[in-house]
Coordinates of C-alpha atoms in Angstrom, one line a residue:
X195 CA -38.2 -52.0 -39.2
X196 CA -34.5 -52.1 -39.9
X197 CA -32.7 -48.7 -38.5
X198 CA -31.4 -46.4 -41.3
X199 CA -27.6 -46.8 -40.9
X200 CA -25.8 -43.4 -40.9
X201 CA -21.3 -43.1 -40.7
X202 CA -20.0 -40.3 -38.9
X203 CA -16.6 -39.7 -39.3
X204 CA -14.8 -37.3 -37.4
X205 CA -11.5 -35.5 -38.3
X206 CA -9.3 -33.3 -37.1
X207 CA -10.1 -30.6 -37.8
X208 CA -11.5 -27.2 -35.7
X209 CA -14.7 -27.9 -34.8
X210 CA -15.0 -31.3 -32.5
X211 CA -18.2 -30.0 -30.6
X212 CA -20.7 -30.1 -34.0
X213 CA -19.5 -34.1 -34.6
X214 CA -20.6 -34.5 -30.8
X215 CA -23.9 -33.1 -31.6
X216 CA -24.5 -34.7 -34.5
X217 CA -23.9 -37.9 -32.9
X218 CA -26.1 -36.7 -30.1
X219 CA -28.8 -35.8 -32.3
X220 CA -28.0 -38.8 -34.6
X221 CA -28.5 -41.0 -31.3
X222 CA -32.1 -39.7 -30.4
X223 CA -33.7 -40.7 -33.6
X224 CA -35.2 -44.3 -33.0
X225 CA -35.0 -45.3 -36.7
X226 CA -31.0 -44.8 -37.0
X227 CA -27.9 -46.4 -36.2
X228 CA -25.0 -44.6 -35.8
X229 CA -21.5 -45.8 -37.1
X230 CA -18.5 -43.9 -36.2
X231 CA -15.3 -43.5 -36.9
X232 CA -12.3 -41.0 -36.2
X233 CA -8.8 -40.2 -37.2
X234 CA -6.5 -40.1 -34.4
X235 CA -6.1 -36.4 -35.1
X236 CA -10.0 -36.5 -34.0
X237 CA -8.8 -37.9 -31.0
X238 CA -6.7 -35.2 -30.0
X239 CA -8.8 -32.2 -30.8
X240 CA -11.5 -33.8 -29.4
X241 CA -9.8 -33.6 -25.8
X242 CA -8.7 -30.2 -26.6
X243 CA -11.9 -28.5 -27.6
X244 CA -14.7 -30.2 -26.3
X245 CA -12.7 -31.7 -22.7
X246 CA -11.3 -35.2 -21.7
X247 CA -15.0 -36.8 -21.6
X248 CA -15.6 -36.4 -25.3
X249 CA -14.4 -39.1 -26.8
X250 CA -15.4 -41.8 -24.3
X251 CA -19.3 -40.1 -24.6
X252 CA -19.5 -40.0 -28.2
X253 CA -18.1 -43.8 -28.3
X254 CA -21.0 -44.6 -26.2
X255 CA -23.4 -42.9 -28.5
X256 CA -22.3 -44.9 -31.9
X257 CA -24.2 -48.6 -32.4
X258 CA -20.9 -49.6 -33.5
X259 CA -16.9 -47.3 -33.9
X260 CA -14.1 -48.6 -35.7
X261 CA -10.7 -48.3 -35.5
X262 CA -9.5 -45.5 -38.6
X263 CA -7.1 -47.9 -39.8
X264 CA -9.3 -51.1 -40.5
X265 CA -9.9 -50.1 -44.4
X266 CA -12.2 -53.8 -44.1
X267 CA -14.1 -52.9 -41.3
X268 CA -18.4 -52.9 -42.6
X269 CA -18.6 -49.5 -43.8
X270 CA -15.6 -49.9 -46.1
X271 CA -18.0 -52.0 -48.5
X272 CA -20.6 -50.8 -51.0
X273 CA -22.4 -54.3 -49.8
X274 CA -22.8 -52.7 -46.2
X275 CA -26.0 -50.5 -47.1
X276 CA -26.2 -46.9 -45.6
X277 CA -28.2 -44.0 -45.6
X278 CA -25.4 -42.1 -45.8
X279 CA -22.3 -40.5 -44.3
X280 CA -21.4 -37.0 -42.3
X281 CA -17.6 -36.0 -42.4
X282 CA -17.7 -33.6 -39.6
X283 CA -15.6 -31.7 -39.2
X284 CA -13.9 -32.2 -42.6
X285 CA -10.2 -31.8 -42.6
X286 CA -8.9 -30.2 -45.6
X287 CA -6.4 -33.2 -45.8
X288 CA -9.5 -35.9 -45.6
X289 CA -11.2 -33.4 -48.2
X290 CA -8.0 -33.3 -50.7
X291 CA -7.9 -37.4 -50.1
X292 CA -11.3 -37.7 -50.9
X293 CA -11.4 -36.0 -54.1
X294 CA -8.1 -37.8 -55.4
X295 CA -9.7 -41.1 -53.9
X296 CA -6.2 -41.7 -51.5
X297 CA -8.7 -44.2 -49.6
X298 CA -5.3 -44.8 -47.1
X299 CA -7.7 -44.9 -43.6
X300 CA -11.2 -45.8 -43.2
X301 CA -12.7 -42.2 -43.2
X302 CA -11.5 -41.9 -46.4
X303 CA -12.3 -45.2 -47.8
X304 CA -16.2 -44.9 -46.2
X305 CA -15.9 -41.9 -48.0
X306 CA -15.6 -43.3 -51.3
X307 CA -17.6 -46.2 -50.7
X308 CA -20.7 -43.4 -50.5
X309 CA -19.6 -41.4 -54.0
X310 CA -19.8 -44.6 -55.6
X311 CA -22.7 -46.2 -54.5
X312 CA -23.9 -42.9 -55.6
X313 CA -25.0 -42.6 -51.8
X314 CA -25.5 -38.9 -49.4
X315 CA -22.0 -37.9 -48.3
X316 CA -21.8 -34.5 -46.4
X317 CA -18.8 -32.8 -46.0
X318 CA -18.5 -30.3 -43.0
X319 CA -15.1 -28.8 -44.9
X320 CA -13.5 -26.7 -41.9
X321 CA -10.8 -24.0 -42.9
X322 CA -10.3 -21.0 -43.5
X323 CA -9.3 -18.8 -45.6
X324 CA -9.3 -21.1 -48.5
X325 CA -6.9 -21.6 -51.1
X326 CA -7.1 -22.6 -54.7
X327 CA -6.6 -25.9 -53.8
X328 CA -9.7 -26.6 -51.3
X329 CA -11.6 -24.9 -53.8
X330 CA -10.3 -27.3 -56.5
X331 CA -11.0 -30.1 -54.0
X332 CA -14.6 -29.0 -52.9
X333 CA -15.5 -28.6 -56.9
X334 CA -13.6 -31.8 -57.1
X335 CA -15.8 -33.9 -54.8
X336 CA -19.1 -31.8 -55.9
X337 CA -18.9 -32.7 -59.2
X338 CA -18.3 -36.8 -57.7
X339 CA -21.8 -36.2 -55.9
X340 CA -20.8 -35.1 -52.5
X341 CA -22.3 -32.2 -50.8
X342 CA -19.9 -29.8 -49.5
X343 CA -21.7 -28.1 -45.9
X344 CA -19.0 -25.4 -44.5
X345 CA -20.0 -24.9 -40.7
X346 CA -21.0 -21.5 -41.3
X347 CA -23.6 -20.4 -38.9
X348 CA -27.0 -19.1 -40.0
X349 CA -27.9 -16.0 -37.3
X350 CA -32.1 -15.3 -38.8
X351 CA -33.0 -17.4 -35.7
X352 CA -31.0 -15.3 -33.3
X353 CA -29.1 -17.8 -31.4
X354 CA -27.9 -16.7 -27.9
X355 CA -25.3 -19.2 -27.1
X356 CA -22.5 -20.9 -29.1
X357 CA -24.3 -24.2 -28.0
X358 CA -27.6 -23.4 -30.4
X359 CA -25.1 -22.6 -33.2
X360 CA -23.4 -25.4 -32.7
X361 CA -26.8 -27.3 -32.6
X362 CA -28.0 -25.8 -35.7
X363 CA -25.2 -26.6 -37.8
X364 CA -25.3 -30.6 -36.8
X365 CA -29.3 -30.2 -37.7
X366 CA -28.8 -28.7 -40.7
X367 CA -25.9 -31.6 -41.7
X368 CA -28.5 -34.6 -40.3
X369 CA -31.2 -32.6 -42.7
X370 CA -29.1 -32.8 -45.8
X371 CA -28.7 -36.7 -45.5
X372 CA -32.7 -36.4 -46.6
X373 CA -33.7 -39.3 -43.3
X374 CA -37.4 -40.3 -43.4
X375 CA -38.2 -38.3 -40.5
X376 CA -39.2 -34.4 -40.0
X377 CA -36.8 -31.5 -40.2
X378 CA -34.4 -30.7 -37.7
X379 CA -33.6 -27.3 -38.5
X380 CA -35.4 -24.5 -37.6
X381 CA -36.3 -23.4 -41.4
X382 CA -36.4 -19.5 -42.5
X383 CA -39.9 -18.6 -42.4
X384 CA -39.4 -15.2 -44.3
X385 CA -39.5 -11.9 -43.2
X386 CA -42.3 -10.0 -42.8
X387 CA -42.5 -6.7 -44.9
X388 CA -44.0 -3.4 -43.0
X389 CA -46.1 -1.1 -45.0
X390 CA -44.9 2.0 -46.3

């Protein structure tokens, strides 16, 4: 069986240690291929929040990186069939290129190659506060077909380190690209209600 292909680009945004565990958990699945590719901002914040090692270990994790200048690299073709694409984290500049369809770097461009091939594109839009102009951007690329994933933790399963949070959030993102394999989040299984 041919491996689902699934692009990860990384940004550079806050939030370098969820695109390592997505890769990570990307990695472990059997049936996928991991393409990566990261803006030399990613590069940067990479060494700054998740240490010197990151970048060389998430390089190891991909099937195949590119350089985020080569707009003709694979991914930068609808012909180059995918099961879809993780922006994580989002940059509010990749997320305001996106949605005016600036396809200047190959983030961008794989990007736009997904909305058109009507393909799964997650965006893991990081900022904070946002201003009227994310907003319009996020409804922007919504309305295009993306789905817009802020890393906003979920706390009903009581995580006790920043590392489960972190976990959850890169499950969650895998989980929206709808793989052919079983959930990766830990779902909400209700609350039970005590009798009066």
């Amino acid at each position: 069986m041919t491996p689902a292909k699934v692009v990860l680009g990384v940004t550079g945004a806050s939030g370098a240690a969820i695109a390592v565990r997505i890769a990570e958990r990307l990695a472990a699945i059997e049936s996928v291929e991991l393409h990566l590719v990261l803006s030399p901002a990613a590069h940067r914040t990479l060494a700054h929040e998740v240490g010197a090692d990151a970048l060389p270990s998430l390089l190891r994790l991909a099937a195949r990186a590119y350089d985020h200048a080569d707009i003709g690299a694979t991914i930068a073709s609808g012909s180059f069939s995918t099961a879809g694409m993780i922006v994580a984290p989002c940059s509010m500049r990749t997320l305001a290129a996106i949605s005016a369809g600036m396809a200047d770097n190959l983030v961008v461009r794989a990007a736009d190659v997904h909305l058109k091939e009507r393909r799964r594109l997650v965006l893991m839009a990081r900022e904070t506060p946002l201003h009227l102009g994310h907003l319009r951007n996020m409804c922007a690329v919504t309305e295009m077909g993306a789905i817009i994933m802020p890393p906003v933790p979920a706390f009903y399963h009581r995580p006790d380190t920043v590392a489960a949070i972190v976990d959850h959030l890169a499950a969650r993102a895998i989980d929206l690209l709808a793989l052919p394999i079983a959930p990766l989040a830990r779902a909400w299984q209700g609350e039970e209600q005590k009798s009066p």
